Amino acid sequence: NKIIDTSRPIIGDTVITVQAAGGYELKGEWLATEGVVDIDDDENTFTFKLLKDTEISADSQAGTYEVTISGITTGGSISVSGAENLQAVKGGTVLKFTAKPQRGYKLQNWIVNGAAISNKSETYNCTANGNMEVSAAFIEKDSRTVAVSTADGSYAKLEFTIDDVDYTEDYVDGKVKLYEGETLTVAATPRTNDMIAGWRIDNVYNT
């Protein structure tokens, strides 16, 4: 099956099926050139064998559909733009879904009407042509734990910033969970009249 360019000549004896565009529904009956007969039983389509110059027409109207965003999504959230009322979306409306992973997660794939699609982009665009339920599957990124502490007998206030966000209160034990792609910055504030002598990273001392 393929879409035919009706602005160009079509080979005779070609079997053609005409239907309403995506998001539109048939209203009324099909009108066809005299002698051209619909050879299928589906009232929503008109199928015929091309034997002469033919004109097929029918009135159609945009359908009204419900779009549901699944609320059961672990690891992130979904938003949608393009329609104000998701309970009554006009057929043909272009919708843009945006996935926002939580820290430590990434989008695995989109799920539309229960079927996974291969799009791994955090945005998904589609045209409303029927009722839809959209969700997204998120998976946890690879991670490692970075242990940060002061040397025995030393004191300094440690602060942890990951990609410009302060996580000091989340890792008071000094065991910082770092996910792939993240950058950790450690700030150490010594007591008055003390100074930082150096840093030991993976048992290598740096002054």
XYZ file of N, CA and C in Angstrom:
621
model
N 0.842 -1.195 0.000
C 0.000 0.000 0.000
C 0.878 1.246 0.000
N 0.465 2.252 -0.759
C 1.203 3.505 -0.768
C 0.255 4.648 -1.089
N 0.654 5.844 -0.706
C -0.147 7.032 -1.005
C 0.104 7.428 -2.451
N -0.977 7.708 -3.176
C -0.877 8.045 -4.588
C -0.922 9.555 -4.775
N -0.039 10.068 -5.616
C -0.035 11.488 -5.976
C -1.067 11.690 -7.088
N -2.234 12.223 -6.735
C -3.322 12.365 -7.706
C -3.102 13.517 -8.679
N -2.024 14.277 -8.494
C -1.724 15.360 -9.446
C -0.997 14.823 -10.676
N -0.633 13.510 -10.638
C 0.087 12.898 -11.749
C -0.742 11.745 -12.312
N -0.535 11.381 -13.589
C -1.295 10.270 -14.180
C -1.111 8.977 -13.395
N -2.182 8.183 -13.317
C -2.154 6.913 -12.600
C -2.404 5.791 -13.604
N -1.649 4.727 -13.521
C -1.770 3.606 -14.444
C -3.148 2.960 -14.319
N -3.770 2.654 -15.477
C -5.067 1.997 -15.486
C -5.036 0.655 -14.796
N -6.183 0.213 -14.300
C -6.365 -1.046 -13.564
C -5.792 -0.998 -12.148
N -5.248 0.159 -11.755
C -4.775 0.301 -10.374
C -5.958 0.276 -9.416
N -5.862 -0.497 -8.362
C -6.912 -0.523 -7.332
C -6.609 0.570 -6.312
N -7.551 1.467 -6.122
C -7.351 2.640 -5.279
C -8.376 2.637 -4.149
N -7.917 2.958 -2.948
C -8.817 3.126 -1.805
C -8.745 4.568 -1.341
N -9.908 5.204 -1.234
C -10.007 6.586 -0.772
C -10.600 6.584 0.626
N -10.010 7.379 1.511
C -10.533 7.476 2.868
C -10.290 8.880 3.395
N -10.978 9.201 4.484
C -10.806 10.517 5.083
C -9.383 10.652 5.620
N -8.856 11.863 5.602
C -7.519 12.118 6.130
C -7.482 11.820 7.623
N -6.276 11.569 8.145
C -6.118 11.284 9.566
C -6.723 12.372 10.431
N -7.534 11.995 11.396
C -8.176 12.965 12.287
C -9.529 13.430 11.796
N -9.929 12.965 10.612
C -11.219 13.361 10.049
C -12.107 12.132 9.892
N -13.430 12.374 9.935
C -14.393 11.296 9.831
C -15.359 11.583 8.692
N -15.796 10.529 8.026
C -16.715 10.658 6.901
C -18.066 11.170 7.374
N -18.608 12.100 6.616
C -19.927 12.656 6.929
C -20.777 12.556 5.665
N -21.765 11.692 5.681
C -22.584 11.515 4.493
C -22.080 10.373 3.629
N -22.432 10.413 2.337
C -22.116 9.321 1.430
C -21.029 9.713 0.434
N -20.403 8.663 -0.124
C -19.413 8.884 -1.167
C -20.114 9.247 -2.477
N -19.513 10.158 -3.228
C -19.998 10.509 -4.555
C -18.915 10.138 -5.553
N -19.288 9.433 -6.623
C -18.300 8.943 -7.584
C -18.790 9.175 -9.010
N -17.821 9.249 -9.912
C -18.136 9.350 -11.332
C -19.055 8.192 -11.745
N -20.001 8.477 -12.601
C -20.984 7.471 -13.013
C -20.287 6.208 -13.521
N -20.772 5.080 -13.045
C -20.226 3.798 -13.465
C -19.097 3.296 -12.593
N -18.575 4.120 -11.701
C -17.495 3.697 -10.805
C -18.132 3.128 -9.535
N -17.772 1.903 -9.194
C -18.436 1.179 -8.110
C -17.456 0.909 -6.973
N -17.960 1.081 -5.736
C -17.187 0.754 -4.535
C -17.154 -0.760 -4.389
N -15.962 -1.344 -4.359
C -15.854 -2.809 -4.325
C -15.487 -3.350 -2.944
N -15.518 -2.505 -1.916
C -15.308 -3.045 -0.564
C -16.554 -2.802 0.274
N -16.591 -3.424 1.462
C -17.771 -3.357 2.322
C -17.642 -2.327 3.435
N -16.510 -1.615 3.460
C -16.270 -0.636 4.521
C -16.864 0.698 4.111
N -17.859 1.163 4.858
C -18.524 2.410 4.493
C -17.632 3.636 4.703
N -16.525 3.449 5.422
C -15.617 4.572 5.666
C -14.566 4.729 4.564
N -14.523 3.787 3.626
C -13.583 3.873 2.514
C -14.325 3.643 1.197
N -13.694 4.050 0.108
C -14.239 3.803 -1.229
C -13.109 3.190 -2.051
N -13.266 1.933 -2.427
C -12.232 1.216 -3.172
C -12.740 0.894 -4.577
N -11.925 1.165 -5.568
C -12.347 0.929 -6.953
C -11.134 0.630 -7.828
N -11.384 0.026 -8.992
C -10.343 -0.202 -9.985
C -10.416 0.931 -11.007
N -9.291 1.573 -11.238
C -9.256 2.733 -12.131
C -9.326 2.276 -13.589
N -10.475 2.573 -14.223
C -10.684 2.193 -15.618
C -10.887 3.415 -16.519
N -11.074 4.570 -15.918
C -11.286 5.808 -16.680
C -11.047 6.991 -15.757
N -11.080 8.206 -16.294
C -10.954 9.399 -15.455
C -12.056 9.366 -14.410
N -11.674 9.516 -13.162
C -12.619 9.304 -12.061
C -12.498 10.421 -11.035
N -13.636 10.802 -10.481
C -13.658 11.774 -9.386
C -14.440 11.173 -8.224
N -13.813 11.155 -7.066
C -14.447 10.647 -5.845
C -14.482 11.775 -4.820
N -15.606 11.943 -4.150
C -15.689 13.008 -3.141
C -16.620 12.576 -2.013
N -16.468 13.226 -0.892
C -17.355 13.005 0.258
C -17.113 14.128 1.245
N -18.132 14.472 2.002
C -17.969 15.456 3.067
C -17.322 14.781 4.272
N -16.461 15.517 4.949
C -15.832 14.986 6.164
C -15.763 16.082 7.209
N -15.583 15.676 8.428
C -15.433 16.632 9.519
C -14.388 16.122 10.494
N -13.755 17.068 11.164
C -12.739 16.686 12.148
C -13.390 15.913 13.286
N -12.786 14.801 13.649
C -13.286 14.044 14.783
C -12.905 14.718 16.096
N -13.491 14.256 17.167
C -13.162 14.762 18.503
C -12.688 13.577 19.332
N -11.483 13.709 19.887
C -10.860 12.570 20.540
C -10.384 12.922 21.948
N -10.214 11.884 22.748
C -9.710 12.051 24.120
C -8.255 11.608 24.178
N -7.428 12.450 24.759
C -6.010 12.145 24.914
C -5.705 12.020 26.409
N -5.174 10.887 26.799
C -4.894 10.611 28.209
C -3.392 10.467 28.408
N -2.873 11.146 29.424
C -1.480 10.969 29.820
C -1.457 10.070 31.037
N -0.751 8.969 30.942
C -0.699 8.023 32.044
C -0.090 8.664 33.278
N -0.776 8.518 34.396
C -0.263 9.088 35.640
C 0.702 8.166 36.356
N 0.815 6.907 35.886
C 1.700 5.934 36.529
C 3.011 5.916 35.764
N 3.886 6.837 36.102
C 5.163 6.945 35.396
C 6.269 7.100 36.426
N 7.136 6.098 36.544
C 8.240 6.136 37.494
C 9.474 6.720 36.826
N 10.086 7.715 37.475
C 11.342 8.254 36.976
C 11.219 9.542 36.205
N 10.007 10.076 36.083
C 9.862 11.332 35.344
C 8.414 11.718 35.185
N 8.190 12.765 34.422
C 6.833 13.262 34.200
C 6.660 13.613 32.722
N 5.401 13.812 32.319
C 5.071 14.134 30.936
C 4.168 15.358 30.914
N 4.405 16.239 29.956
C 3.505 17.362 29.702
C 3.146 17.357 28.224
N 2.068 18.050 27.871
C 1.630 18.077 26.476
C 1.153 19.482 26.135
N 1.446 19.913 24.926
C 0.974 21.208 24.433
C 0.330 21.003 23.070
N -0.487 21.972 22.673
C -1.153 21.893 21.375
C -2.660 21.849 21.488
N -3.178 21.507 22.675
C -4.626 21.466 22.891
C -4.915 21.870 24.328
N -5.935 22.704 24.505
C -6.286 23.163 25.847
C -7.080 22.114 26.611
N -7.951 21.405 25.909
C -8.820 20.422 26.561
C -8.511 19.039 26.005
N -7.804 18.227 26.779
C -7.413 16.902 26.313
C -8.579 15.932 26.268
N -9.725 16.327 26.827
C -10.913 15.479 26.753
C -11.631 15.625 25.421
N -11.313 16.685 24.683
C -11.995 16.945 23.410
C -11.012 17.589 22.437
N -10.120 16.784 21.884
C -9.101 17.274 20.957
C -9.605 17.082 19.528
N -9.580 18.132 18.746
C -10.037 18.056 17.367
C -9.074 17.225 16.523
N -9.626 16.389 15.663
C -8.807 15.610 14.755
C -7.935 16.512 13.900
N -6.717 16.081 13.646
C -5.785 16.883 12.873
C -4.929 17.804 13.714
N -5.239 17.917 15.030
C -4.459 18.773 15.920
C -3.067 18.167 16.143
N -2.040 18.985 16.004
C -0.679 18.519 16.249
C -0.365 18.672 17.738
N -0.008 17.588 18.374
C 0.285 17.572 19.808
C 1.776 17.351 20.021
N 2.305 18.042 21.018
C 3.715 17.889 21.369
C 3.809 17.410 22.816
N 4.334 16.199 23.002
C 4.531 15.633 24.326
C 5.998 15.813 24.722
N 6.210 16.202 25.972
C 7.570 16.424 26.464
C 7.782 15.593 27.724
N 8.853 14.807 27.716
C 9.205 13.993 28.882
C 10.279 14.717 29.689
N 10.100 14.733 31.002
C 11.081 15.358 31.884
C 11.565 14.318 32.896
N 12.726 13.711 32.635
C 13.229 12.697 33.574
C 13.622 13.334 34.911
N 13.441 12.572 35.985
C 13.957 12.979 37.278
C 15.466 12.760 37.278
N 16.141 13.372 38.263
C 17.588 13.154 38.375
C 17.865 11.666 38.491
N 18.851 11.208 37.729
C 19.239 9.811 37.781
C 18.486 8.915 36.814
N 17.574 9.507 36.029
C 16.809 8.711 35.066
C 16.962 9.287 33.665
N 16.683 8.457 32.670
C 16.643 8.894 31.284
C 15.477 8.204 30.587
N 15.018 8.812 29.503
C 13.893 8.240 28.771
C 14.316 6.964 28.044
N 13.550 5.910 28.221
C 13.796 4.672 27.476
C 13.017 4.674 26.170
N 11.711 4.950 26.250
C 10.893 5.054 25.045
C 9.502 5.585 25.404
N 8.777 5.997 24.386
C 7.381 6.417 24.535
C 6.479 5.204 24.338
N 5.321 5.247 24.986
C 4.331 4.183 24.841
C 3.015 4.840 24.423
N 2.487 4.470 23.260
C 1.259 5.058 22.731
C 0.236 3.945 22.548
N -0.889 4.086 23.243
C -1.953 3.077 23.192
C -1.413 1.676 23.482
N -0.508 1.614 24.471
C 0.008 0.333 24.931
C 1.167 -0.224 24.137
N 1.546 0.445 23.047
C 2.637 -0.064 22.211
C 3.843 0.852 22.317
N 5.016 0.255 22.545
C 6.250 1.035 22.625
C 6.655 1.486 21.229
N 7.108 2.735 21.123
C 7.620 3.229 19.853
C 9.100 3.542 20.025
N 9.813 3.579 18.919
C 11.273 3.633 18.976
C 11.831 5.022 19.276
N 10.985 6.037 19.308
C 11.454 7.404 19.545
C 12.039 7.537 20.956
N 13.335 7.852 21.052
C 13.980 8.033 22.357
C 14.212 9.506 22.683
N 13.737 10.398 21.815
C 13.851 11.824 22.078
C 12.914 12.209 23.214
N 13.276 13.245 23.956
C 12.425 13.666 25.067
C 11.206 14.452 24.595
N 11.061 14.656 23.291
C 9.832 15.233 22.734
C 9.253 14.263 21.711
N 7.922 14.210 21.673
C 7.223 13.339 20.736
C 6.069 14.114 20.136
N 6.069 14.277 18.820
C 5.018 15.014 18.123
C 4.129 14.037 17.366
N 2.823 14.287 17.386
C 1.913 13.438 16.619
C 0.652 14.225 16.288
N -0.105 13.707 15.353
C -1.363 14.319 14.948
C -2.511 13.499 15.520
N -3.449 14.151 16.173
C -4.573 13.446 16.782
C -5.468 12.873 15.692
N -5.593 11.549 15.661
C -6.481 10.905 14.696
C -7.293 9.785 15.342
N -7.367 9.827 16.667
C -8.142 8.851 17.418
C -7.851 9.026 18.900
N -8.607 8.328 19.742
C -8.341 8.376 21.173
C -6.934 7.859 21.440
N -6.226 8.502 22.351
C -4.838 8.145 22.610
C -4.569 8.074 24.103
N -3.725 7.130 24.486
C -3.158 7.101 25.836
C -1.648 7.093 25.691
N -1.000 8.087 26.269
C 0.440 8.255 26.097
C 1.133 8.168 27.448
N 2.189 7.394 27.498
C 3.025 7.338 28.698
C 4.475 7.235 28.243
N 5.372 7.287 29.204
C 6.795 7.194 28.889
C 7.456 6.250 29.883
N 8.407 5.485 29.383
C 9.182 4.585 30.247
C 10.546 5.207 30.492
N 10.894 5.338 31.769
C 12.193 5.877 32.159
C 13.017 4.763 32.798
N 14.311 4.801 32.570
C 15.202 3.835 33.213
C 16.288 4.596 33.978
N 16.798 3.954 35.038
C 17.819 4.599 35.867
C 19.161 4.600 35.144
N 19.862 5.697 35.242
C 21.192 5.802 34.648
C 22.200 5.010 35.469
N 23.328 4.695 34.868
C 24.432 4.098 35.612
C 24.928 5.099 36.651
N 25.389 4.596 37.779
C 25.838 5.492 38.849
C 27.018 4.881 39.602
N 27.673 5.719 40.388
C 28.729 5.261 41.286
C 28.687 6.132 42.531
N 29.261 5.648 43.585
C 29.283 6.391 44.846
C 30.668 6.988 45.057
N 30.700 8.285 45.321
C 31.949 8.991 45.607
C 31.959 9.301 47.103
N 32.931 8.733 47.828
C 33.031 8.962 49.269
C 33.926 10.169 49.528
N 33.393 11.155 50.239
C 34.129 12.389 50.528
C 34.212 12.563 52.044
N 35.407 12.840 52.540
C 35.578 13.025 53.978
C 36.809 13.887 54.238
N 36.943 14.316 55.471
C 38.156 15.040 55.865
C 39.131 14.037 56.489
N 40.408 14.370 56.444
C 41.425 13.472 57.000
C 41.277 13.392 58.521
N 41.738 12.305 59.102
C 41.691 12.136 60.560
C 42.370 13.314 61.240
N 41.695 13.880 62.239
C 42.256 14.998 62.990
C 42.033 16.337 62.331
N 41.415 16.334 61.153
C 41.148 17.601 60.450
C 39.661 17.902 60.517
N 39.350 19.180 60.289
C 37.933 19.560 60.249
C 37.729 20.557 59.112
N 36.664 20.345 58.377
C 36.231 21.311 57.368
C 34.757 21.043 57.072
N 34.037 22.085 56.817
C 32.639 21.948 56.408
C 32.614 21.599 54.924
N 32.000 20.474 54.594
C 31.964 20.018 53.208
C 30.613 20.342 52.574
N 30.659 20.851 51.354
C 29.442 21.148 50.601
C 29.540 20.485 49.228
N 28.425 19.917 48.781
C 28.410 19.159 47.528
C 27.474 19.827 46.524
N 28.022 20.147 45.380
C 27.219 20.723 44.292
C 27.351 19.808 43.079
N 26.184 19.428 42.526
C 26.168 18.588 41.327
C 25.483 19.380 40.214
N 26.261 19.695 39.188
C 25.732 20.470 38.053
C 24.990 21.717 38.544
N 25.668 22.472 39.430
C 25.194 23.759 39.939
C 23.997 23.660 40.886
N 23.655 22.461 41.329
C 22.569 22.289 42.300
C 23.171 21.774 43.605
N 22.788 22.408 44.734
C 23.346 22.056 46.035
C 22.685 20.774 46.568
N 23.496 19.759 46.806
C 23.002 18.491 47.345
C 23.619 18.182 48.705
N 24.117 19.189 49.390
C 24.796 18.970 50.672
C 23.900 18.236 51.664
N 22.641 18.649 51.772
C 21.741 18.054 52.752
C 21.373 16.617 52.389
N 21.514 16.249 51.120
C 21.159 14.896 50.698
C 22.245 13.884 51.032
N 23.474 14.373 51.224
C 24.595 13.457 51.441
C 25.400 13.877 52.669
N 24.728 13.945 53.810
C 25.407 14.373 55.035
C 26.447 13.339 55.484
N 26.296 12.083 54.999
C 27.269 11.053 55.374
C 28.500 11.090 54.475
N 28.512 11.998 53.470
C 29.663 12.131 52.595
C 29.728 11.107 51.481
N 28.735 10.235 51.387
C 28.698 9.242 50.313
C 27.775 9.751 49.214
N 28.376 10.352 48.180
C 27.619 11.040 47.143
C 27.364 10.097 45.973
N 26.096 9.935 45.630
C 25.737 9.104 44.479
C 25.780 9.976 43.227
N 26.610 9.585 42.278
C 26.823 10.377 41.077
C 26.388 9.560 39.860
N 25.482 10.130 39.069
C 24.980 9.436 37.885
C 25.785 9.831 36.656
N 25.724 8.979 35.623
C 26.467 9.226 34.389
C 26.130 10.613 33.847
N 27.187 11.322 33.440
C 26.993 12.647 32.872
C 27.012 13.770 33.883
N 27.000 13.458 35.185
C 26.986 14.492 36.212
C 28.410 14.901 36.607
N 28.533 16.139 37.067
C 29.813 16.665 37.543
C 29.661 17.093 38.996
N 30.505 16.545 39.857
C 30.471 16.865 41.280
C 31.527 17.905 41.617
N 31.122 18.928 42.373
C 32.049 19.927 42.903
C 31.983 19.872 44.424
N 33.131 19.708 45.067
C 33.196 19.667 46.525
C 33.875 20.930 47.024
N 33.220 21.612 47.952
C 33.804 22.803 48.576
C 34.074 22.493 50.049
N 35.270 22.790 50.493
C 35.647 22.547 51.891
C 35.976 23.873 52.565
N 35.281 24.164 53.675
C 35.522 25.404 54.420
C 36.147 25.046 55.768
N 37.442 25.333 55.976
C 38.100 24.970 57.244
C 37.706 25.928 58.365
N 38.106 25.586 59.569
C 37.864 26.473 60.704
C 38.735 27.716 60.600
N 38.368 28.725 61.365
C 39.143 29.970 61.398
C 40.604 29.669 61.743
N 41.492 30.309 61.024
C 42.947 30.165 61.181
C 43.495 28.842 60.641
N 42.607 28.015 60.064
C 43.080 26.790 59.410
C 43.050 27.001 57.893
N 43.698 26.113 57.181
C 43.695 26.187 55.721
C 43.659 24.772 55.142
N 43.288 24.702 53.876
C 43.286 23.411 53.198
C 44.710 23.101 52.739
N 45.248 21.989 53.211
C 46.614 21.616 52.835
C 46.644 20.927 51.477
N 45.585 20.216 51.128
C 45.551 19.521 49.844
C 44.373 18.568 49.781
N 44.257 17.888 48.653
C 43.167 16.937 48.426
C 43.776 15.569 48.090
N 43.149 14.532 48.577
C 43.560 13.181 48.224
C 42.425 12.562 47.407
N 42.700 12.260 46.130
C 41.702 11.704 45.219
C 42.169 10.327 44.760
N 41.352 9.302 45.074
C 41.718 7.908 44.757
C 43.126 7.603 45.277
N 43.357 8.070 46.480
C 44.627 7.832 47.198
C 45.823 8.537 46.580
N 45.559 9.504 45.692
C 46.651 10.326 45.122
C 46.525 11.720 45.715
N 47.610 12.162 46.362
C 47.594 13.454 47.064
C 47.892 14.593 46.100
N 47.036 15.657 46.148
C 47.226 16.845 45.336
C 47.219 18.077 46.229
N 48.228 18.921 46.093
C 48.280 20.149 46.901
C 47.682 21.309 46.133
